[in-house]
XYZ file of C-alpha atoms in Angstrom:
267
model
C 5.463 -60.400 39.538
C 5.483 -59.150 35.972
C 7.129 -60.029 32.710
C 7.756 -56.742 30.969
C 8.532 -56.987 27.272
C 9.892 -54.018 25.327
C 9.263 -54.523 21.606
C 11.436 -53.119 18.874
C 9.972 -51.014 16.089
C 9.057 -53.477 13.342
C 8.932 -51.928 9.882
C 7.237 -53.303 6.774
C 8.623 -52.581 3.314
C 7.958 -51.474 0.674
C 6.061 -48.391 1.787
C 3.693 -48.627 -1.204
C 2.594 -51.468 -3.458
C 2.827 -51.385 -7.263
C -0.440 -51.334 -9.174
C -1.887 -54.521 -10.558
C -3.675 -55.265 -13.816
C -6.906 -57.207 -13.991
C -6.371 -60.607 -15.568
C -2.570 -60.373 -15.283
C -0.557 -62.356 -12.676
C 0.649 -60.210 -9.771
C 3.430 -60.825 -7.235
C 4.899 -58.535 -4.594
C 6.849 -59.415 -1.447
C 6.330 -57.488 1.790
C 9.289 -57.752 4.159
C 9.476 -57.069 7.898
C 12.586 -55.907 9.722
C 13.628 -54.727 13.177
C 12.349 -57.737 15.125
C 13.289 -61.361 15.639
C 12.795 -63.768 12.750
C 10.734 -65.574 11.639
C 7.760 -63.301 10.995
C 4.137 -64.208 10.474
C 2.211 -61.965 8.117
C -1.515 -61.261 8.092
C -4.142 -58.911 6.721
C -5.266 -57.225 9.922
C -7.678 -54.669 8.452
C -9.649 -54.762 5.185
C -9.198 -57.305 2.401
C -6.924 -57.881 -0.550
C -8.281 -57.312 -4.084
C -10.268 -60.312 -5.406
C -7.952 -62.982 -6.790
C -4.954 -62.134 -4.571
C -3.745 -63.968 -1.477
C -1.081 -63.366 1.166
C 1.466 -66.037 2.052
C 1.630 -65.725 5.856
C 5.157 -67.163 6.021
C 6.896 -65.311 3.202
C 4.874 -62.102 2.960
C 4.277 -62.615 -0.754
C 1.068 -61.146 -2.163
C 0.284 -63.051 -5.351
C -2.407 -64.241 -7.719
C -4.335 -62.897 -10.683
C -6.741 -60.021 -9.987
C -10.234 -61.029 -11.083
C -11.670 -57.512 -11.226
C -10.502 -53.939 -11.672
C -11.369 -53.111 -8.053
C -8.792 -51.375 -5.869
C -8.470 -52.220 -2.166
C -7.329 -50.574 1.067
C -5.969 -52.876 3.751
C -3.434 -53.155 6.573
C -0.757 -55.821 6.802
C 0.759 -56.915 10.092
C 4.020 -58.742 10.739
C 4.449 -60.595 14.039
C 7.998 -61.553 15.008
C 9.238 -64.556 16.976
C 8.679 -62.685 20.260
C 5.071 -61.757 19.331
C 5.969 -58.151 18.657
C 3.898 -56.616 15.879
C 4.431 -54.028 13.160
C 1.784 -52.814 10.738
C 1.488 -50.783 7.567
C -1.553 -49.585 5.628
C -1.574 -50.122 1.863
C -3.660 -49.267 -1.160
C -3.411 -51.693 -4.048
C -4.883 -50.289 -7.237
C -5.964 -52.703 -9.956
C -6.463 -51.273 -13.425
C -7.531 -52.624 -16.786
C -5.077 -53.790 -19.438
C -4.705 -52.060 -22.787
C -7.460 -53.497 -24.950
C -8.424 -53.025 -28.592
C -11.140 -53.926 -31.072
C -10.704 -55.003 -34.689
C -11.557 -54.118 -37.352
C -11.302 -50.351 -36.877
C -13.677 -49.624 -39.782
C -16.776 -51.394 -41.069
C -17.580 -52.180 -44.698
C -20.694 -50.584 -46.115
C -23.863 -52.631 -46.351
C -26.390 -52.781 -49.178
C -30.142 -52.490 -48.810
C -31.780 -55.913 -49.166
C -28.481 -57.821 -49.056
C -27.390 -59.937 -46.062
C -24.612 -58.314 -43.999
C -22.205 -59.999 -41.577
C -19.100 -58.693 -39.825
C -17.381 -60.206 -36.792
C -15.841 -57.841 -34.226
C -12.884 -59.097 -32.206
C -11.471 -57.792 -28.917
C -7.969 -58.444 -27.607
C -5.775 -57.537 -24.644
C -8.266 -58.532 -21.926
C -9.495 -61.801 -20.460
C -11.888 -63.730 -22.687
C -14.729 -64.339 -23.121
C -16.014 -60.907 -24.088
C -19.611 -59.715 -24.032
C -20.629 -57.209 -26.703
C -23.229 -54.463 -26.972
C -23.862 -51.113 -28.634
C -23.061 -48.430 -26.070
C -23.873 -45.389 -28.229
C -25.860 -44.775 -31.367
C -28.423 -46.999 -33.067
C -27.748 -49.741 -35.588
C -29.343 -49.377 -39.031
C -32.740 -51.058 -39.337
C -32.396 -54.791 -39.904
C -29.011 -55.195 -38.191
C -28.193 -56.550 -34.721
C -25.027 -57.099 -32.711
C -24.841 -60.430 -30.881
C -23.248 -60.776 -27.451
C -20.527 -62.736 -29.241
C -19.589 -59.762 -31.421
C -21.262 -60.676 -34.724
C -22.883 -57.727 -36.493
C -25.397 -59.189 -38.928
C -28.776 -58.979 -40.598
C -30.334 -57.607 -43.771
C -30.470 -53.794 -43.954
C -33.889 -52.473 -44.913
C -33.132 -48.785 -45.553
C -30.167 -46.746 -46.759
C -28.716 -44.034 -44.535
C -26.845 -41.602 -46.738
C -23.339 -40.956 -45.426
C -23.868 -43.464 -42.595
C -24.610 -43.484 -38.880
C -22.211 -43.372 -35.945
C -22.301 -46.320 -33.537
C -20.035 -47.366 -30.678
C -19.431 -51.058 -30.030
C -18.403 -52.072 -26.501
C -16.714 -55.286 -25.382
C -16.558 -56.222 -21.683
C -14.062 -58.924 -20.741
C -14.355 -61.640 -18.115
C -13.022 -59.429 -15.300
C -15.181 -56.399 -16.063
C -12.754 -54.364 -18.161
C -14.252 -52.683 -21.214
C -13.065 -51.313 -24.534
C -15.027 -49.365 -27.156
C -14.677 -48.642 -30.846
C -16.667 -46.018 -32.726
C -17.700 -46.742 -36.301
C -19.502 -45.052 -39.140
C -21.761 -47.701 -40.646
C -23.063 -46.840 -44.090
C -25.945 -48.679 -45.742
C -25.974 -48.035 -49.470
C -29.022 -47.976 -51.711
C -29.195 -50.129 -54.830
C -27.584 -47.974 -57.510
C -28.267 -48.626 -61.178
C -25.897 -47.776 -64.009
C -27.677 -46.936 -67.291
C -28.022 -47.695 -70.093
C -27.891 -51.503 -69.922
C -25.798 -51.606 -73.115
C -23.885 -49.133 -75.272
C -24.469 -48.366 -78.931
C -21.890 -49.626 -81.377
C -19.663 -47.153 -83.160
C -18.811 -46.667 -86.820
C -15.287 -46.041 -88.040
C -14.880 -42.416 -89.024
C -18.095 -41.172 -87.368
C -18.034 -39.254 -84.064
C -19.251 -41.355 -81.142
C -21.018 -40.173 -78.028
C -22.898 -42.072 -75.363
C -23.883 -40.847 -71.887
C -23.888 -43.030 -68.777
C -26.126 -42.158 -65.840
C -26.572 -43.358 -62.283
C -29.795 -43.671 -60.313
C -30.959 -44.859 -56.906
C -28.323 -42.974 -54.918
C -27.463 -39.386 -54.066
C -26.369 -37.032 -56.832
C -23.914 -36.097 -58.186
C -22.331 -39.280 -59.536
C -18.794 -39.843 -60.686
C -17.831 -42.472 -63.249
C -14.719 -44.572 -63.707
C -13.464 -47.588 -65.619
C -12.743 -50.301 -63.033
C -11.982 -53.265 -65.292
C -10.850 -53.661 -68.881
C -10.268 -50.579 -71.007
C -12.179 -48.230 -73.268
C -11.374 -48.364 -76.973
C -8.125 -46.510 -77.654
C -10.065 -43.772 -79.459
C -12.562 -43.162 -76.603
C -12.460 -41.117 -73.390
C -14.774 -41.075 -70.385
C -15.775 -37.836 -68.683
C -15.762 -38.796 -65.000
C -18.221 -36.029 -64.075
C -20.827 -36.231 -66.841
C -20.508 -39.905 -67.719
C -20.036 -39.143 -71.424
C -18.006 -41.540 -73.570
C -16.820 -39.709 -76.667
C -14.344 -40.150 -79.469
C -13.803 -40.901 -83.151
C -13.647 -44.641 -83.888
C -10.630 -45.548 -86.016
C -10.704 -49.340 -85.759
C -13.282 -52.106 -85.888
C -11.759 -53.802 -82.838
C -14.319 -54.292 -80.040
C -13.540 -53.340 -76.424
C -15.006 -54.739 -73.185
C -14.822 -52.831 -69.908
C -16.646 -52.182 -66.624
C -17.953 -48.777 -65.564
C -18.476 -47.850 -61.915
C -20.876 -45.109 -60.857
C -20.236 -43.670 -57.381
C -22.793 -41.429 -55.702
C -22.237 -38.451 -53.393
C -22.103 -40.713 -50.333
C -19.456 -43.040 -51.755
C -21.906 -45.806 -52.649
C -21.231 -47.452 -56.007
C -22.420 -49.972 -58.556
C -20.838 -51.345 -61.726
C -21.998 -52.528 -65.122
C -20.060 -54.341 -67.849
C -20.157 -53.028 -71.407
C -18.843 -53.833 -74.842
C -18.466 -51.299 -77.637
């Protein structure tokens, strides 16, 4: 004596699963049809991505992926008459869009303490930081918390290229490439300017030292006397004084690598 059961074809839908994002809640319902309700769902082969679970009664795959690891697995649905349908799935888990700020770094100065905090966003905190390419200027370090600090010991001309990397709590990474320039101590000379005399031609030359030639000169605060002009290339202040009114101003000398220093003057 036999009991002979003929099962229907049980189908599972959808045929593919949408991708997930590490650190972002995920929910997708798998539905069985063709058999007798209710169904019981199970992972019959393989495993779900870390952080996700399957509700055996509803067929809902949900949770928050804890890594950017994709998984291959097979789900089964067993109907009320113990008939079974299966489907193989691949669930890909990617990383979210992440970014690092700031996108540029301020220049440092030899012998002067430097500190800049890097910040990552878009992933799952906390982040762990390192330098993934290039070498930091001598005297500087990057902490695992993203603080770039120290006292630079040497200048580096136009700067060096470094890449900072932040890895979030689920293993997703983001990088940002910087040019970090350490400037030398530039001196603007002379320390003071000669006074002028009404009616007599005036000329005084400013020079820069300590950096890379050539230098360019500019007034960054105050104003030259109305009768005077500054040659930005040669640093010459020239003119014919026509008033006894004094003028106070600040001159900036910028070297070939964009490093600068200022000095205040009064004529």
